[in-house]
Amino acid sequence: MNNYTAWAALCGLGFGAGLWLMLLRLPAWRPMAFADRVAPHIRVGVRSSRMLQDSWQQDAATPALWQLARPLLQQARKLANVHSPSSATVRKRLQAAGLRLSLVDYRSQELLCALTGLVIGSALMALLAFRQPVSLPLAVTVVLGCAVMGYFLRGWWLGEQVKRRARRILTQFPTVAEVLALTVGAGESTTGAVERISRICHGDIGAEFTHTLNDIHSGTTMVQAMSNMSDRVQIGAMTRFVDAIVVATERGTPLGQVLRDQAQDVRDASKRELMEIAGKREISMLVPVNFQLDYSYASRNLCADLT
C-alpha cells in the first residue's frame, strides 16, 4: 500500500464521518429534549418572534470556524459521556453489575485495556510492515484506533455485565416475592422475612438481600435499607417492589397482597418481553426455513434430472 492509497483512505474516512454527522443532525434523526417539547406550550409574555432570537445572532462575535465546529464538539462530548461517564455513574454501574471494584480499579482496567489495544495495534502494524511498506498516517490511525477500541471495550463489557445480572435477578425475583408474601402472611415481620430470604436464596438476589439484612443489623431502618437495595440493583421491577413495600409499611396496608401483586407484575413483564423478542426474531427464524425449502427443492430437481 503506497502513500496515495493511505491518504485516499484517510480522506474517505473523514468524508464518511462528515456525512454520518450530517445525518445524525437531521431533524428526523435528532432526538428532541423534553424541555424543548414543553417550552412552546408554556411560554408566557413572548411578544416578538422566536425566529429573531437565533443563536447565530447571539454568537455573532464568535469566529465562524468555532460555530461550524460546535456540532462536532457536541457530538464528541456526548460520545465521551456515554463511553466514559462520570464517577457517580460509574459507581452505580459497578454496584448494578455486582462488582466489588473501586473507581480507581475500574479506571485502571480501562487504561490497561487501552494499552492492550495499543500493543495489539502496534504488533499488527509491525507484522504488516515486515511484508510490505506501510505509510505513517495509516499506521498511526490503526494503532490509535485499536487503543480507543480497547478503552471502549471495557465500558461495553461493564454494560453487558449489568444486563446479565439484571436478567438473572428478574428470573429469580417472582419466586422471592411470593416467598416474602407467604412469610409475611404467616405473621412474620418484614425484617424476619428478609432474613429468611437471605438464608434460603442463593445467587445475585440472595446476595442483595444479605447486604440489605446487614444494613438493617448495622442500624439502618428497613425502609432505607430496601431503598438502598433498589438503588444498587437499578431495575424497574425492583424499584416498584421496594416502593410498594415502603408505601404499605408507612400506611399500614397488608404486605401479603402487595407482594403477590408485585410478583404477578414481574411475571407479566417477563411474558411481554418474551413476546417482544419473539416478534423481533420471527424474520430471522424464516432464514433456516427458506434455506431448507431451497435445499429440498434443489435436491428434488437433481433427483429428477438423474432419473
mmCIF file of N, CA and C in Angstrom, residues 288-305:
data_model
loop_
_atom_site.group_PDB
_atom_site.id
_atom_site.type_symbol
_atom_site.label_atom_id
_atom_site.label_comp_id
_atom_site.label_asym_id
_atom_site.label_seq_id
_atom_site.Cartn_x
_atom_site.Cartn_y
_atom_site.Cartn_z
ATOM 1 N N PRO A 288 -33.562 -20.094 8.194
ATOM 2 C CA PRO A 288 -33.299 -21.532 8.025
ATOM 3 C C PRO A 288 -34.431 -22.264 7.310
ATOM 4 N N VAL A 289 -35.679 -21.777 7.500
ATOM 5 C CA VAL A 289 -36.791 -22.417 6.805
ATOM 6 C C VAL A 289 -36.657 -22.235 5.292
ATOM 7 N N ASN A 290 -36.289 -21.034 4.863
ATOM 8 C CA ASN A 290 -36.118 -20.781 3.428
ATOM 9 C C ASN A 290 -34.963 -21.580 2.859
ATOM 10 N N PHE A 291 -33.856 -21.654 3.628
ATOM 11 C CA PHE A 291 -32.725 -22.452 3.161
ATOM 12 C C PHE A 291 -33.103 -23.931 3.056
ATOM 13 N N GLN A 292 -33.909 -24.404 4.014
ATOM 14 C CA GLN A 292 -34.337 -25.799 3.968
ATOM 15 C C GLN A 292 -35.234 -26.053 2.765
ATOM 16 N N LEU A 293 -36.130 -25.110 2.458
ATOM 17 C CA LEU A 293 -37.000 -25.262 1.295
ATOM 18 C C LEU A 293 -36.208 -25.229 -0.001
ATOM 19 N N ASP A 294 -35.230 -24.307 -0.080
ATOM 20 C CA ASP A 294 -34.400 -24.238 -1.282
ATOM 21 C C ASP A 294 -33.585 -25.510 -1.456
ATOM 22 N N TYR A 295 -33.070 -26.036 -0.329
ATOM 23 C CA TYR A 295 -32.276 -27.256 -0.408
ATOM 24 C C TYR A 295 -33.125 -28.440 -0.856
ATOM 25 N N SER A 296 -34.330 -28.555 -0.308
ATOM 26 C CA SER A 296 -35.203 -29.665 -0.703
ATOM 27 C C SER A 296 -35.632 -29.528 -2.167
ATOM 28 N N TYR A 297 -35.890 -28.273 -2.591
ATOM 29 C CA TYR A 297 -36.287 -28.057 -3.988
ATOM 30 C C TYR A 297 -35.133 -28.407 -4.925
ATOM 31 N N ALA A 298 -33.916 -28.008 -4.568
ATOM 32 C CA ALA A 298 -32.762 -28.329 -5.404
ATOM 33 C C ALA A 298 -32.500 -29.836 -5.422
ATOM 34 N N SER A 299 -32.663 -30.490 -4.282
ATOM 35 C CA SER A 299 -32.451 -31.946 -4.240
ATOM 36 C C SER A 299 -33.492 -32.670 -5.087
ATOM 37 N N ARG A 300 -34.737 -32.197 -5.047
ATOM 38 C CA ARG A 300 -35.785 -32.819 -5.847
ATOM 39 C C ARG A 300 -35.492 -32.646 -7.351
ATOM 40 N N ASN A 301 -35.044 -31.460 -7.737
ATOM 41 C CA ASN A 301 -34.719 -31.245 -9.135
ATOM 42 C C ASN A 301 -33.525 -32.088 -9.590
ATOM 43 N N LEU A 302 -32.531 -32.231 -8.688
ATOM 44 C CA LEU A 302 -31.375 -33.042 -9.037
ATOM 45 C C LEU A 302 -31.745 -34.499 -9.194
ATOM 46 N N CYS A 303 -32.588 -34.990 -8.312
ATOM 47 C CA CYS A 303 -33.023 -36.384 -8.433
ATOM 48 C C CYS A 303 -33.853 -36.593 -9.722
ATOM 49 N N ALA A 304 -34.667 -35.587 -10.070
ATOM 50 C CA ALA A 304 -35.447 -35.703 -11.311
ATOM 51 C C ALA A 304 -34.540 -35.705 -12.533
ATOM 52 N N ASP A 305 -33.466 -34.902 -12.500
ATOM 53 C CA ASP A 305 -32.542 -34.879 -13.641
ATOM 54 C C ASP A 305 -31.767 -36.181 -13.763
#
